[in-house]
Coordinates of C-alpha atoms and ligand atoms in Angstrom, one line a residue:
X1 CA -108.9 41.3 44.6
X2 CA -108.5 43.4 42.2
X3 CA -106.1 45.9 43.9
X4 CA -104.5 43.0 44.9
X5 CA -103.1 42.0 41.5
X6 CA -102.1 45.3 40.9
X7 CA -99.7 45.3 43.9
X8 CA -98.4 42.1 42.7
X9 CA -98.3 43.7 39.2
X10 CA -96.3 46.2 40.7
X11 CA -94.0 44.7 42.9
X12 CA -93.3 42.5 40.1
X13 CA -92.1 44.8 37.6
X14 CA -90.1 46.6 40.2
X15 CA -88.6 43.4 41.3
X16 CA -87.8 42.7 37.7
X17 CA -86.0 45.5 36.7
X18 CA -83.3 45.1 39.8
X19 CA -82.7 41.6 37.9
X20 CA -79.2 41.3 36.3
X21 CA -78.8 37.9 36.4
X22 CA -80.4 34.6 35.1
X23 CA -80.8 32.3 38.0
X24 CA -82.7 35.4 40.0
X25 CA -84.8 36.0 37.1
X26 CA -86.3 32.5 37.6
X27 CA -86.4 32.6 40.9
X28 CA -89.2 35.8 40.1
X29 CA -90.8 33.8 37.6
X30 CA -91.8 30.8 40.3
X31 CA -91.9 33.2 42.7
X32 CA -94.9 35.6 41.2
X33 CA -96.0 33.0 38.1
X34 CA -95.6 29.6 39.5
X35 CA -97.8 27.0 40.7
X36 CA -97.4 27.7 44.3
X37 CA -97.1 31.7 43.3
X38 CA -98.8 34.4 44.1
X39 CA -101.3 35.2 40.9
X40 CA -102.0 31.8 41.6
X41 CA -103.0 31.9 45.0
X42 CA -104.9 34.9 44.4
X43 CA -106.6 32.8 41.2
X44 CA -107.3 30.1 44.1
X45 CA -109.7 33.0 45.7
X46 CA -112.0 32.9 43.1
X47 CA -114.4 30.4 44.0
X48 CA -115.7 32.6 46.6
X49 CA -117.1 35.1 43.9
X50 CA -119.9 36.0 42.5
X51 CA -120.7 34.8 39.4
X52 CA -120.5 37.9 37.7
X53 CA -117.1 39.2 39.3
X54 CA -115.3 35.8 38.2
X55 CA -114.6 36.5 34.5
X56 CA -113.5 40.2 35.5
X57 CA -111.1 39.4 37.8
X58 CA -110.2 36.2 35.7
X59 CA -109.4 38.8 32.7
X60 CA -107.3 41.1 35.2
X61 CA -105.6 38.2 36.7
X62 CA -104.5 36.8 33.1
X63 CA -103.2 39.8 32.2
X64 CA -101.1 40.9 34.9
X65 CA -99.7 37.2 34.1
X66 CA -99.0 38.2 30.6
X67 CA -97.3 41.5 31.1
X68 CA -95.2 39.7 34.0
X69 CA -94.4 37.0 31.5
X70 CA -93.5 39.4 28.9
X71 CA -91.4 41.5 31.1
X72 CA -89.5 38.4 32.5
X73 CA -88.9 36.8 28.8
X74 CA -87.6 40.8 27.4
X75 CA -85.1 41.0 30.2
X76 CA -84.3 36.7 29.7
X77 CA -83.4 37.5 26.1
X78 CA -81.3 41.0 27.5
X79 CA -79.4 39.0 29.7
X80 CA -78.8 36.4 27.7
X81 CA -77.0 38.6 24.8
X82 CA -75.6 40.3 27.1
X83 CA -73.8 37.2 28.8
X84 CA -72.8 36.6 24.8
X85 CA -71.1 39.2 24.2
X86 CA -69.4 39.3 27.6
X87 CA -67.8 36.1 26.6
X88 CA -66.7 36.7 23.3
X89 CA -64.9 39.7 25.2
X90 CA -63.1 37.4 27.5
X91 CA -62.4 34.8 24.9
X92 CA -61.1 37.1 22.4
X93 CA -58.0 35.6 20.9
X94 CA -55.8 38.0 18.8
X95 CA -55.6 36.1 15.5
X96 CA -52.3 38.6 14.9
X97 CA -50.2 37.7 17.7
X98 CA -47.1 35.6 16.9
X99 CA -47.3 31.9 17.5
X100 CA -45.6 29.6 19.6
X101 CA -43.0 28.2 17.5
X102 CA -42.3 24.4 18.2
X103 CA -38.7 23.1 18.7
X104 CA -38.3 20.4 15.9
X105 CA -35.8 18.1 16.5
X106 CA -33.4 16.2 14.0
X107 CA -31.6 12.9 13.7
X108 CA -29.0 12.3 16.2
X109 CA -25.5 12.4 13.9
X110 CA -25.1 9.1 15.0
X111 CA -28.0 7.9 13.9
X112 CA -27.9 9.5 10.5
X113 CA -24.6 7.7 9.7
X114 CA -26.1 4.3 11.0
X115 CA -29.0 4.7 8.5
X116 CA -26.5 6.1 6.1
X117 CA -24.3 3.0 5.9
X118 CA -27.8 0.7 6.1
X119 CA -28.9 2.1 3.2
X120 CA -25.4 2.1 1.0
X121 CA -25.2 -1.6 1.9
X122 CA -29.0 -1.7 1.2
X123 CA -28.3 -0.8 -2.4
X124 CA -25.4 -3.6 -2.8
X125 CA -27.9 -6.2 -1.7
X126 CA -27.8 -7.1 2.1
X127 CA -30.4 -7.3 4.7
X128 CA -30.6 -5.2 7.6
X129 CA -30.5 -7.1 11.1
X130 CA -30.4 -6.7 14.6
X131 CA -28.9 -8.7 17.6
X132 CA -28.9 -8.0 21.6
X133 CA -26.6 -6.2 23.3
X134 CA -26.5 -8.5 25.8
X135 CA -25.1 -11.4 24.8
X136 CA -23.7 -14.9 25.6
X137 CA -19.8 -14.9 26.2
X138 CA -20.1 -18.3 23.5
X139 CA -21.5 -16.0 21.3
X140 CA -19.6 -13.0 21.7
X141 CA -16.3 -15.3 22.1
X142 CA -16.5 -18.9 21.7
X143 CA -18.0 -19.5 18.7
X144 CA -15.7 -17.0 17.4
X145 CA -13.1 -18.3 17.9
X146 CA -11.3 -16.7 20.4
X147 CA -8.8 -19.0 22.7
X148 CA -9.6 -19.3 26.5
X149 CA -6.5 -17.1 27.2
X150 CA -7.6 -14.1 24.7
X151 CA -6.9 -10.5 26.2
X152 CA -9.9 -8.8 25.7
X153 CA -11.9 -11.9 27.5
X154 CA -10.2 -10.5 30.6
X155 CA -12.8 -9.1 33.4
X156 CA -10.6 -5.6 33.0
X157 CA -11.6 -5.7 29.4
X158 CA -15.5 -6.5 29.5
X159 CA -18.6 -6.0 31.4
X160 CA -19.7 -9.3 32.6
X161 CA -23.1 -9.8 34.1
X162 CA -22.7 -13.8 34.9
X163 CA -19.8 -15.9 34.2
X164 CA -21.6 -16.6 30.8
X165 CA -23.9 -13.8 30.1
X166 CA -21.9 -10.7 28.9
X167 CA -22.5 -7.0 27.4
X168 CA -21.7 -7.6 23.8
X169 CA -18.0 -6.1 23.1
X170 CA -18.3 -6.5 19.6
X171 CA -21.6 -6.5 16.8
X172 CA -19.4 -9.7 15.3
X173 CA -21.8 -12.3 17.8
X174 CA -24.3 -10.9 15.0
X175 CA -22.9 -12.7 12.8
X176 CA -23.0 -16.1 15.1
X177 CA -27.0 -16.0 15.6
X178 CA -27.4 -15.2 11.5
X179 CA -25.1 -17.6 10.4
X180 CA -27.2 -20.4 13.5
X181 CA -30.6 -19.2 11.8
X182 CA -29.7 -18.7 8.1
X183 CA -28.6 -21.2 5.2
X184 CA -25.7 -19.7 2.8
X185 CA -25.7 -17.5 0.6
X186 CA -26.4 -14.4 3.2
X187 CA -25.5 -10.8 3.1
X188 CA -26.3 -9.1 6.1
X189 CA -25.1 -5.7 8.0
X190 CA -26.4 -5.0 11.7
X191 CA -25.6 -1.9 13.4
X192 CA -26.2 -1.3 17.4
X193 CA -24.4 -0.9 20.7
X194 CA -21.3 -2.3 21.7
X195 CA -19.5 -2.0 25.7
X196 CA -15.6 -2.1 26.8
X197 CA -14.2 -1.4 30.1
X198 CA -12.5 1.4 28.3
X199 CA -10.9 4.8 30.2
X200 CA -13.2 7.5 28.2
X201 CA -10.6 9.9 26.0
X202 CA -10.9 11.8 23.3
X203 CA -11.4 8.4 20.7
X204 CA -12.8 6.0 23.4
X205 CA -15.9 5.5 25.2
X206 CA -17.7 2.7 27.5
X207 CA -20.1 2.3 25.8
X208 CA -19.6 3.0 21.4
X209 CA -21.2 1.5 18.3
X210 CA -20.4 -0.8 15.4
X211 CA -22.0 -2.0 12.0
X212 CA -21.0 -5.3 11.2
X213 CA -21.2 -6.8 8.1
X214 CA -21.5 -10.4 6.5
X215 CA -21.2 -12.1 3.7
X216 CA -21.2 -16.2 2.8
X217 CA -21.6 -18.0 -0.3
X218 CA -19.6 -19.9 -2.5
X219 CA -16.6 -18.8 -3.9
X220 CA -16.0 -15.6 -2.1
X221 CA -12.8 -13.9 -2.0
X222 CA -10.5 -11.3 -0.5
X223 CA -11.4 -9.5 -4.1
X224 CA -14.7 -9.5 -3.0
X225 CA -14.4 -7.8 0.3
X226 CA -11.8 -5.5 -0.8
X227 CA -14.3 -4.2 -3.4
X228 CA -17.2 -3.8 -0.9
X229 CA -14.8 -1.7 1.8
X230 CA -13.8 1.0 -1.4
X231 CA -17.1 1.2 -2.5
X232 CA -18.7 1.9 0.9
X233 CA -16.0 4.6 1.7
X234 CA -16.5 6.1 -1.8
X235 CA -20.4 6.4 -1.3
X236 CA -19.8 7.9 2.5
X237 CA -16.6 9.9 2.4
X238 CA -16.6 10.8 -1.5
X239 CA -14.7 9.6 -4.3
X240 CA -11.1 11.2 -3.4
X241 CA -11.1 9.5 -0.2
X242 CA -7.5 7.1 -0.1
X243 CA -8.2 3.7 1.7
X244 CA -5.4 1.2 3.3
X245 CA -5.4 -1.9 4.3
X246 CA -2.7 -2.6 7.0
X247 CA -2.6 -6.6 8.1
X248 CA -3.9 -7.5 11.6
X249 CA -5.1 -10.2 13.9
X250 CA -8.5 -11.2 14.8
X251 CA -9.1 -15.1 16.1
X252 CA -12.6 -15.2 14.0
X253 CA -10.9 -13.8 10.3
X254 CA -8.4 -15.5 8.5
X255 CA -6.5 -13.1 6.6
X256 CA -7.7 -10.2 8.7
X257 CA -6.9 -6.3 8.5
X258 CA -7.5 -3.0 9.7
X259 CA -8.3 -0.1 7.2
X260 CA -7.8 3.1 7.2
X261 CA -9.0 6.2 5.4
X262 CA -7.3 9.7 4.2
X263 CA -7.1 12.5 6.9
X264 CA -10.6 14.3 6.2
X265 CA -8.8 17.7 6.5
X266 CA -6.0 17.1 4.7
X267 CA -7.0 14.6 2.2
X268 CA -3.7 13.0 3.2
X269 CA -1.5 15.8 2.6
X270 CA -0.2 15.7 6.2
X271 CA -1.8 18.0 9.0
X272 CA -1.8 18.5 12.9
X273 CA -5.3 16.6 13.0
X274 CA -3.4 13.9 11.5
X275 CA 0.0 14.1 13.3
X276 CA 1.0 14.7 9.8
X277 CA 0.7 10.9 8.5
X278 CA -2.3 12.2 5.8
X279 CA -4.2 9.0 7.6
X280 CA -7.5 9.1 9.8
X281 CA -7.1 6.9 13.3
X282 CA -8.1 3.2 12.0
X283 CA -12.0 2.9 11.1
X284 CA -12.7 -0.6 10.6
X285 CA -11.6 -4.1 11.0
X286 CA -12.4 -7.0 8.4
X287 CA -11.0 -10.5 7.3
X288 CA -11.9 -13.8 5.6
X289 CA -14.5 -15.3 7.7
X290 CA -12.4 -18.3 10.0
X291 CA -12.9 -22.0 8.5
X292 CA -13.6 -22.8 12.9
X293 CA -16.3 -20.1 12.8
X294 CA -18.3 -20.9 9.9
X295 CA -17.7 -24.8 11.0
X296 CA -19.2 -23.5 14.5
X297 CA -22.6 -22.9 12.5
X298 CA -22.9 -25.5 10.5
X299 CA -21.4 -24.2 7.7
X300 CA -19.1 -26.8 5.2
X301 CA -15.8 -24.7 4.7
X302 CA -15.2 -26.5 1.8
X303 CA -18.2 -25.8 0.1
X304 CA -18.6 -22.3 1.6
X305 CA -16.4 -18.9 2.4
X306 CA -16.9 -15.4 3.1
X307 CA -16.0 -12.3 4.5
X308 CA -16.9 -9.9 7.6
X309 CA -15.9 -6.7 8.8
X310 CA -16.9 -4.7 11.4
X311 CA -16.9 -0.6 11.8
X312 CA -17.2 2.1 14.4
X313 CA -19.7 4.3 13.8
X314 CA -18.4 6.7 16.2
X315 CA -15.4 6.8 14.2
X316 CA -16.8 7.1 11.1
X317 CA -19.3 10.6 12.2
X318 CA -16.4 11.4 14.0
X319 CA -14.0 11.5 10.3
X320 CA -17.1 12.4 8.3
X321 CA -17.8 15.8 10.4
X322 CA -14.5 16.8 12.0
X323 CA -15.4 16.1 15.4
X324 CA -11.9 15.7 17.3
X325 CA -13.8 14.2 20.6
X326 CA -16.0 11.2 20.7
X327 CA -17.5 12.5 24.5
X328 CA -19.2 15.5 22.2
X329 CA -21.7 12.6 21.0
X330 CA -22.7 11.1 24.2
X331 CA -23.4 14.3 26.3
X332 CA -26.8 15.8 24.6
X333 CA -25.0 19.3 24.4
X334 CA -27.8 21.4 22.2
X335 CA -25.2 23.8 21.3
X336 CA -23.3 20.7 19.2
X337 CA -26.2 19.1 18.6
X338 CA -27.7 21.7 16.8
X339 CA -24.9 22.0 13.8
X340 CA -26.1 18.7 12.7
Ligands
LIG1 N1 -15.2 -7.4 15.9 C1 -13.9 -6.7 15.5 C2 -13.7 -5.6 16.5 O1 -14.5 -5.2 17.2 C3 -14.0 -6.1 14.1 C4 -14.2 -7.1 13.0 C5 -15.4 -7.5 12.6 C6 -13.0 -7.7 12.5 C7 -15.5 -8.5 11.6 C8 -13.1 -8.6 11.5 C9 -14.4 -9.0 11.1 O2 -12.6 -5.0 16.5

Protein backbone atom coordinates (compact mmCIF):
# COMPACT_ATOMS: atom_id res chain seq x y z
CA UNK A 1 0.00 0.00 0.00
CA UNK A 2 2.55 1.90 0.73
CA UNK A 3 4.49 1.69 -2.60
CA UNK A 4 1.25 2.24 -3.95
CA UNK A 5 0.87 5.91 -2.86
CA UNK A 6 4.20 6.59 -3.86
CA UNK A 7 3.39 5.68 -7.54
CA UNK A 8 0.37 7.83 -7.22
CA UNK A 9 2.66 10.46 -5.58
CA UNK A 10 4.61 10.16 -8.47
CA UNK A 11 2.55 10.02 -11.36
CA UNK A 12 0.92 12.96 -9.84
CA UNK A 13 3.55 15.30 -9.70
CA UNK A 14 4.67 14.34 -13.18
CA UNK A 15 1.20 14.78 -14.44
CA UNK A 16 1.12 18.13 -12.80
CA UNK A 17 3.90 19.71 -14.06
CA UNK A 18 2.71 18.98 -18.01
CA UNK A 19 -0.38 21.27 -16.68
CA UNK A 20 -0.63 24.65 -18.46
CA UNK A 21 -4.05 25.18 -18.24
CA UNK A 22 -6.82 25.60 -15.54
CA UNK A 23 -9.62 23.35 -16.51
CA UNK A 24 -6.90 20.31 -16.80
CA UNK A 25 -5.47 21.15 -13.53
CA UNK A 26 -8.88 20.32 -12.03
CA UNK A 27 -9.46 17.58 -13.91
CA UNK A 28 -5.94 16.16 -11.86
CA UNK A 29 -7.26 17.35 -8.73
CA UNK A 30 -10.65 15.00 -8.92
CA UNK A 31 -8.84 12.79 -10.69
CA UNK A 32 -5.97 11.90 -7.93
CA UNK A 33 -7.81 13.88 -4.79
CA UNK A 34 -11.40 13.43 -5.25
CA UNK A 35 -13.98 11.43 -3.79
CA UNK A 36 -14.05 8.75 -6.36
CA UNK A 37 -9.99 9.23 -6.72
CA UNK A 38 -7.41 7.35 -6.34
CA UNK A 39 -5.73 8.22 -2.66
CA UNK A 40 -9.18 7.57 -1.90
CA UNK A 41 -9.69 4.30 -3.17
CA UNK A 42 -6.47 3.33 -1.81
CA UNK A 43 -7.73 5.01 1.78
CA UNK A 44 -10.89 2.56 1.14
CA UNK A 45 -8.24 -0.43 1.50
CA UNK A 46 -7.58 0.15 4.92
CA UNK A 47 -10.07 -1.69 6.73
CA UNK A 48 -8.26 -4.73 5.80
CA UNK A 49 -5.26 -3.79 7.98
CA UNK A 50 -3.79 -4.50 10.91
CA UNK A 51 -4.33 -2.41 13.59
CA UNK A 52 -0.97 -1.31 13.82
CA UNK A 53 -0.26 -0.64 9.93
CA UNK A 54 -3.57 1.67 9.88
CA UNK A 55 -2.13 4.93 11.38
CA UNK A 56 1.19 4.46 9.21
CA UNK A 57 -0.31 4.18 6.11
CA UNK A 58 -3.06 6.75 7.20
CA UNK A 59 0.05 9.26 7.89
CA UNK A 60 1.64 8.36 4.30
CA UNK A 61 -1.61 8.57 2.66
CA UNK A 62 -2.42 12.20 4.17
CA UNK A 63 0.62 13.35 3.11
CA UNK A 64 0.99 12.35 -0.31
CA UNK A 65 -2.58 14.23 -0.28
CA UNK A 66 -0.93 17.35 0.98
CA UNK A 67 2.04 17.64 -1.14
CA UNK A 68 -0.42 16.82 -4.21
CA UNK A 69 -2.63 19.53 -2.88
CA UNK A 70 0.16 21.85 -2.51
CA UNK A 71 1.55 21.22 -5.82
CA UNK A 72 -1.92 21.67 -7.54
CA UNK A 73 -2.74 25.04 -5.59
CA UNK A 74 1.33 26.60 -6.52
CA UNK A 75 0.74 25.88 -10.16
CA UNK A 76 -3.41 27.27 -9.72
CA UNK A 77 -1.95 30.52 -8.47
CA UNK A 78 0.97 30.25 -11.54
CA UNK A 79 -1.54 29.96 -13.96
CA UNK A 80 -3.77 32.14 -12.82
CA UNK A 81 -1.11 35.32 -12.88
CA UNK A 82 -0.03 34.17 -15.69
CA UNK A 83 -3.55 34.31 -17.51
CA UNK A 84 -3.45 38.10 -15.84
CA UNK A 85 -0.92 39.29 -17.31
CA UNK A 86 -1.61 37.67 -20.69
CA UNK A 87 -4.70 39.76 -20.76
CA UNK A 88 -3.47 42.95 -19.77
CA UNK A 89 -1.09 42.29 -22.86
CA UNK A 90 -3.90 41.82 -25.23
CA UNK A 91 -5.99 44.53 -23.79
CA UNK A 92 -3.34 47.12 -23.76
CA UNK A 93 -4.75 50.27 -25.02
CA UNK A 94 -2.19 52.99 -25.97
CA UNK A 95 -3.40 56.00 -23.85
CA UNK A 96 -1.08 58.20 -26.54
CA UNK A 97 -2.70 57.33 -29.67
CA UNK A 98 -4.83 60.14 -31.26
CA UNK A 99 -8.51 59.88 -30.77
CA UNK A 100 -11.35 59.60 -32.97
CA UNK A 101 -12.51 62.95 -33.51
CA UNK A 102 -16.45 63.33 -33.73
CA UNK A 103 -18.05 65.23 -36.57
CA UNK A 104 -20.13 67.93 -34.77
CA UNK A 105 -22.72 69.29 -36.64
CA UNK A 106 -24.27 72.98 -36.74
CA UNK A 107 -27.61 74.64 -37.42
CA UNK A 108 -28.85 74.31 -40.84
CA UNK A 109 -28.59 78.26 -42.26
CA UNK A 110 -32.10 78.05 -42.54
CA UNK A 111 -32.78 77.25 -39.38
CA UNK A 112 -30.54 79.79 -37.83
CA UNK A 113 -32.39 82.57 -39.57
CA UNK A 114 -35.93 81.08 -38.59
CA UNK A 115 -34.71 81.24 -34.90
CA UNK A 116 -33.11 84.50 -35.67
CA UNK A 117 -36.24 86.36 -36.74
CA UNK A 118 -38.32 84.26 -33.64
CA UNK A 119 -36.21 85.72 -31.34
CA UNK A 120 -36.04 89.61 -32.77
CA UNK A 121 -39.90 89.40 -32.82
CA UNK A 122 -39.52 87.62 -29.39
CA UNK A 123 -38.01 90.81 -27.95
CA UNK A 124 -40.89 93.22 -29.51
CA UNK A 125 -43.49 91.08 -27.74
CA UNK A 126 -45.06 88.23 -29.85
CA UNK A 127 -45.61 84.66 -29.35
CA UNK A 128 -44.13 82.03 -31.31
CA UNK A 129 -46.72 79.61 -33.02
CA UNK A 130 -46.96 76.84 -35.28
CA UNK A 131 -49.69 75.64 -37.84
CA UNK A 132 -49.82 72.44 -40.27
CA UNK A 133 -48.57 72.32 -43.46
CA UNK A 134 -51.29 70.69 -44.57
CA UNK A 135 -54.03 72.63 -44.59
CA UNK A 136 -57.77 73.26 -45.46
CA UNK A 137 -58.16 75.20 -48.88
CA UNK A 138 -60.92 77.47 -46.51
CA UNK A 139 -58.14 78.10 -44.43
CA UNK A 140 -55.42 78.63 -46.78
CA UNK A 141 -57.99 80.56 -49.23
CA UNK A 142 -61.46 81.17 -48.15
CA UNK A 143 -61.29 82.66 -45.04
CA UNK A 144 -58.76 84.82 -46.61
CA UNK A 145 -60.40 86.15 -48.70
CA UNK A 146 -59.41 85.07 -51.87
CA UNK A 147 -62.32 85.06 -54.78
CA UNK A 148 -63.33 81.64 -56.35
CA UNK A 149 -61.58 82.70 -59.54
CA UNK A 150 -58.03 83.68 -57.81
CA UNK A 151 -54.92 82.56 -59.92
CA UNK A 152 -52.83 80.91 -57.50
CA UNK A 153 -56.13 78.66 -56.48
CA UNK A 154 -55.51 77.09 -59.86
CA UNK A 155 -54.48 73.14 -59.71
CA UNK A 156 -51.19 74.39 -61.88
CA UNK A 157 -50.46 76.63 -58.96
CA UNK A 158 -51.00 74.31 -55.76
CA UNK A 159 -50.60 70.83 -54.56
CA UNK A 160 -54.01 69.63 -53.75
CA UNK A 161 -54.48 66.39 -51.87
CA UNK A 162 -58.58 66.46 -52.01
CA UNK A 163 -60.71 68.97 -53.48
CA UNK A 164 -60.58 70.67 -49.92
CA UNK A 165 -57.51 69.47 -48.19
CA UNK A 166 -54.40 71.26 -49.65
CA UNK A 167 -50.52 71.70 -48.99
CA UNK A 168 -50.45 75.08 -47.33
CA UNK A 169 -49.11 77.66 -50.11
CA UNK A 170 -48.72 80.30 -47.74
CA UNK A 171 -47.94 80.50 -43.54
CA UNK A 172 -50.92 83.33 -43.79
CA UNK A 173 -53.76 80.22 -42.86
CA UNK A 174 -51.66 80.74 -39.47
CA UNK A 175 -53.09 83.47 -38.99
CA UNK A 176 -56.85 82.09 -39.64
CA UNK A 177 -56.59 79.21 -36.80
CA UNK A 178 -54.90 82.02 -34.21
CA UNK A 179 -57.26 84.58 -34.94
CA UNK A 180 -60.40 81.18 -34.64
CA UNK A 181 -58.66 80.32 -31.07
CA UNK A 182 -57.42 83.73 -29.75
CA UNK A 183 -59.44 86.91 -28.48
CA UNK A 184 -57.67 90.36 -29.60
CA UNK A 185 -55.08 91.84 -28.70
CA UNK A 186 -52.60 89.07 -30.29
CA UNK A 187 -49.10 89.31 -31.63
CA UNK A 188 -47.95 86.29 -33.01
CA UNK A 189 -45.14 85.21 -35.72
CA UNK A 190 -45.07 81.38 -36.95
CA UNK A 191 -42.42 80.19 -39.21
CA UNK A 192 -42.63 76.57 -41.19
CA UNK A 193 -43.01 75.10 -44.69
CA UNK A 194 -44.87 76.37 -47.40
CA UNK A 195 -45.45 74.29 -51.20
CA UNK A 196 -46.08 75.89 -54.92
CA UNK A 197 -46.17 74.05 -58.07
CA UNK A 198 -43.23 76.17 -58.93
CA UNK A 199 -40.45 75.30 -61.91
CA UNK A 200 -37.18 75.10 -59.38
CA UNK A 201 -34.59 78.14 -60.59
CA UNK A 202 -32.19 79.95 -59.11
CA UNK A 203 -35.01 81.98 -56.59
CA UNK A 204 -37.71 79.30 -56.66
CA UNK A 205 -38.31 76.07 -55.18
CA UNK A 206 -41.43 73.45 -54.59
CA UNK A 207 -41.23 73.38 -51.59
CA UNK A 208 -39.73 77.06 -49.51
CA UNK A 209 -40.42 78.68 -46.18
CA UNK A 210 -42.20 81.67 -44.70
CA UNK A 211 -42.55 83.48 -41.17
CA UNK A 212 -45.68 85.16 -40.91
CA UNK A 213 -46.55 87.64 -38.64
CA UNK A 214 -49.73 88.99 -36.79
CA UNK A 215 -50.85 91.65 -35.10
CA UNK A 216 -54.62 92.77 -33.80
CA UNK A 217 -55.76 95.19 -31.30
CA UNK A 218 -57.35 98.38 -31.25
CA UNK A 219 -56.23 101.18 -33.00
CA UNK A 220 -53.51 99.77 -35.12
CA UNK A 221 -52.06 101.44 -38.04
CA UNK A 222 -50.05 101.39 -41.16
CA UNK A 223 -47.48 103.44 -38.71
CA UNK A 224 -47.47 100.57 -36.70
CA UNK A 225 -46.48 98.02 -39.23
CA UNK A 226 -44.19 100.19 -41.05
CA UNK A 227 -42.25 100.49 -37.79
CA UNK A 228 -42.07 96.79 -37.04
CA UNK A 229 -40.82 95.89 -40.93
CA UNK A 230 -37.61 98.70 -40.34
CA UNK A 231 -36.88 97.46 -37.12
CA UNK A 232 -36.80 93.79 -38.00
CA UNK A 233 -34.49 94.46 -41.10
CA UNK A 234 -32.33 96.73 -38.88
CA UNK A 235 -31.85 93.95 -36.20
CA UNK A 236 -31.13 91.15 -39.15
CA UNK A 237 -29.44 93.02 -41.93
CA UNK A 238 -27.79 95.92 -39.86
CA UNK A 239 -28.54 99.40 -39.48
CA UNK A 240 -27.45 100.76 -43.07
CA UNK A 241 -29.76 98.40 -44.70
CA UNK A 242 -32.41 100.84 -47.12
CA UNK A 243 -36.03 99.39 -47.08
CA UNK A 244 -39.02 100.15 -49.70
CA UNK A 245 -42.19 99.67 -49.73
CA UNK A 246 -43.68 99.31 -53.29
CA UNK A 247 -47.83 98.96 -53.32
CA UNK A 248 -49.26 95.46 -54.21
CA UNK A 249 -52.30 93.29 -54.13
CA UNK A 250 -53.19 90.63 -51.79
CA UNK A 251 -57.18 89.67 -51.33
CA UNK A 252 -56.61 89.12 -47.35
CA UNK A 253 -54.63 92.88 -46.76
CA UNK A 254 -56.13 96.08 -47.33
CA UNK A 255 -53.56 98.42 -48.16
CA UNK A 256 -51.01 95.78 -48.97
CA UNK A 257 -47.23 95.99 -50.23
CA UNK A 258 -44.22 94.30 -51.11
CA UNK A 259 -40.82 95.43 -49.44
CA UNK A 260 -37.68 95.42 -50.51
CA UNK A 261 -34.25 95.75 -49.06
CA UNK A 262 -30.73 97.33 -50.35
CA UNK A 263 -28.53 94.97 -52.60
CA UNK A 264 -26.34 93.20 -49.80
CA UNK A 265 -23.27 93.67 -51.95
CA UNK A 266 -23.72 96.90 -52.95
CA UNK A 267 -25.59 98.50 -50.30
CA UNK A 268 -27.59 99.91 -53.15
CA UNK A 269 -24.89 101.42 -55.08
CA UNK A 270 -25.78 99.44 -58.22
CA UNK A 271 -23.98 95.96 -58.97
CA UNK A 272 -24.27 92.91 -61.42
CA UNK A 273 -25.91 90.87 -58.39
CA UNK A 274 -28.38 93.48 -58.52
CA UNK A 275 -28.85 94.11 -62.21
CA UNK A 276 -27.61 97.42 -61.13
CA UNK A 277 -31.02 98.72 -59.34
CA UNK A 278 -29.04 98.78 -55.66
CA UNK A 279 -32.28 96.59 -54.60
CA UNK A 280 -32.38 92.80 -53.37
CA UNK A 281 -35.29 90.54 -55.31
CA UNK A 282 -38.53 91.37 -53.09
CA UNK A 283 -38.41 89.77 -49.40
CA UNK A 284 -41.64 90.17 -47.96
CA UNK A 285 -45.22 90.86 -48.45
CA UNK A 286 -47.43 92.69 -45.70
CA UNK A 287 -50.75 94.89 -45.55
CA UNK A 288 -53.58 96.04 -43.24
CA UNK A 289 -55.30 92.90 -42.12
CA UNK A 290 -58.82 92.70 -44.58
CA UNK A 291 -62.06 94.05 -42.61
CA UNK A 292 -63.69 90.29 -44.52
CA UNK A 293 -60.83 88.39 -42.80
CA UNK A 294 -60.85 89.47 -39.42
CA UNK A 295 -64.97 89.45 -39.79
CA UNK A 296 -64.22 85.62 -40.88
CA UNK A 297 -62.99 85.09 -37.14
CA UNK A 298 -65.17 86.71 -35.23
CA UNK A 299 -63.41 89.70 -35.00
CA UNK A 300 -65.68 93.35 -34.92
CA UNK A 301 -63.72 95.49 -37.60
CA UNK A 302 -64.94 98.37 -36.06
CA UNK A 303 -63.69 97.79 -32.82
CA UNK A 304 -60.60 95.97 -34.03
CA UNK A 305 -57.62 96.30 -36.86
CA UNK A 306 -54.27 95.06 -37.46
CA UNK A 307 -51.61 94.23 -39.57
CA UNK A 308 -49.77 90.91 -41.19
CA UNK A 309 -46.95 90.28 -43.26
CA UNK A 310 -45.44 87.39 -44.39
CA UNK A 311 -41.52 86.65 -45.34
CA UNK A 312 -39.43 84.10 -47.08
CA UNK A 313 -36.89 82.80 -45.17
CA UNK A 314 -35.15 81.45 -48.08
CA UNK A 315 -34.91 84.88 -49.33
CA UNK A 316 -33.90 86.41 -46.43
CA UNK A 317 -30.50 83.63 -45.75
CA UNK A 318 -30.26 83.90 -49.26
CA UNK A 319 -29.67 88.17 -48.95
CA UNK A 320 -28.13 87.79 -45.58
CA UNK A 321 -25.19 85.31 -46.80
CA UNK A 322 -24.77 85.98 -50.52
CA UNK A 323 -26.04 82.87 -51.75
CA UNK A 324 -27.10 83.53 -55.56
CA UNK A 325 -29.12 79.99 -55.65
CA UNK A 326 -31.90 78.86 -53.47
CA UNK A 327 -31.30 74.79 -54.75
CA UNK A 328 -27.76 75.30 -52.63
CA UNK A 329 -30.10 74.98 -49.40
CA UNK A 330 -32.09 72.05 -50.22
CA UNK A 331 -29.39 69.66 -51.51
CA UNK A 332 -27.36 68.71 -48.16
CA UNK A 333 -23.99 69.62 -50.09
CA UNK A 334 -21.29 69.40 -46.97
CA UNK A 335 -19.01 71.37 -48.93
CA UNK A 336 -21.68 74.57 -48.57
CA UNK A 337 -22.94 73.45 -45.63
CA UNK A 338 -19.97 73.59 -43.93
CA UNK A 339 -19.27 77.63 -44.42
CA UNK A 340 -22.11 78.18 -42.21
N1 LIG B 1 -49.09 85.26 -47.86
C1 LIG B 1 -48.45 86.22 -48.73
C2 LIG B 1 -47.57 85.47 -49.74
O1 LIG B 1 -47.34 84.32 -49.58
C3 LIG B 1 -47.60 87.18 -47.96
C4 LIG B 1 -48.39 88.04 -47.02
C5 LIG B 1 -48.60 87.66 -45.72
C6 LIG B 1 -48.93 89.24 -47.48
C7 LIG B 1 -49.34 88.47 -44.87
C8 LIG B 1 -49.63 90.05 -46.64
C9 LIG B 1 -49.84 89.67 -45.34
O2 LIG B 1 -47.11 86.04 -50.69
Amino acid sequence: MKERLNAIKESALNEIKKVTDLEKLEELRVKFLGKKGEITQVLRGMKDLSKEERPIIGKIANEVREVIEDEIEKLKLDLKEKMQKERLIAERIDISMPGKEKIIGHRHPLISVMEELENVFMNMGFSVVQGPEIETVYNNFDALNSPENHPSRDLSDTFYITDDILLRTHTSPVQIRVMKQVKPPLRIVSAGRTFRFDDVDDTHSPMFHQFEGLVIDKNITMANLKDTIYKFVREIFGEDMKVRFRPHYFPFTEPSAEVDVSCFKCKGKGCPACNGTGWSMEILGCGMVHPKVLKNCGIDPEVYSGFAFGLGVDRIAMVKYGINNIRLLFENDMRFLEQF
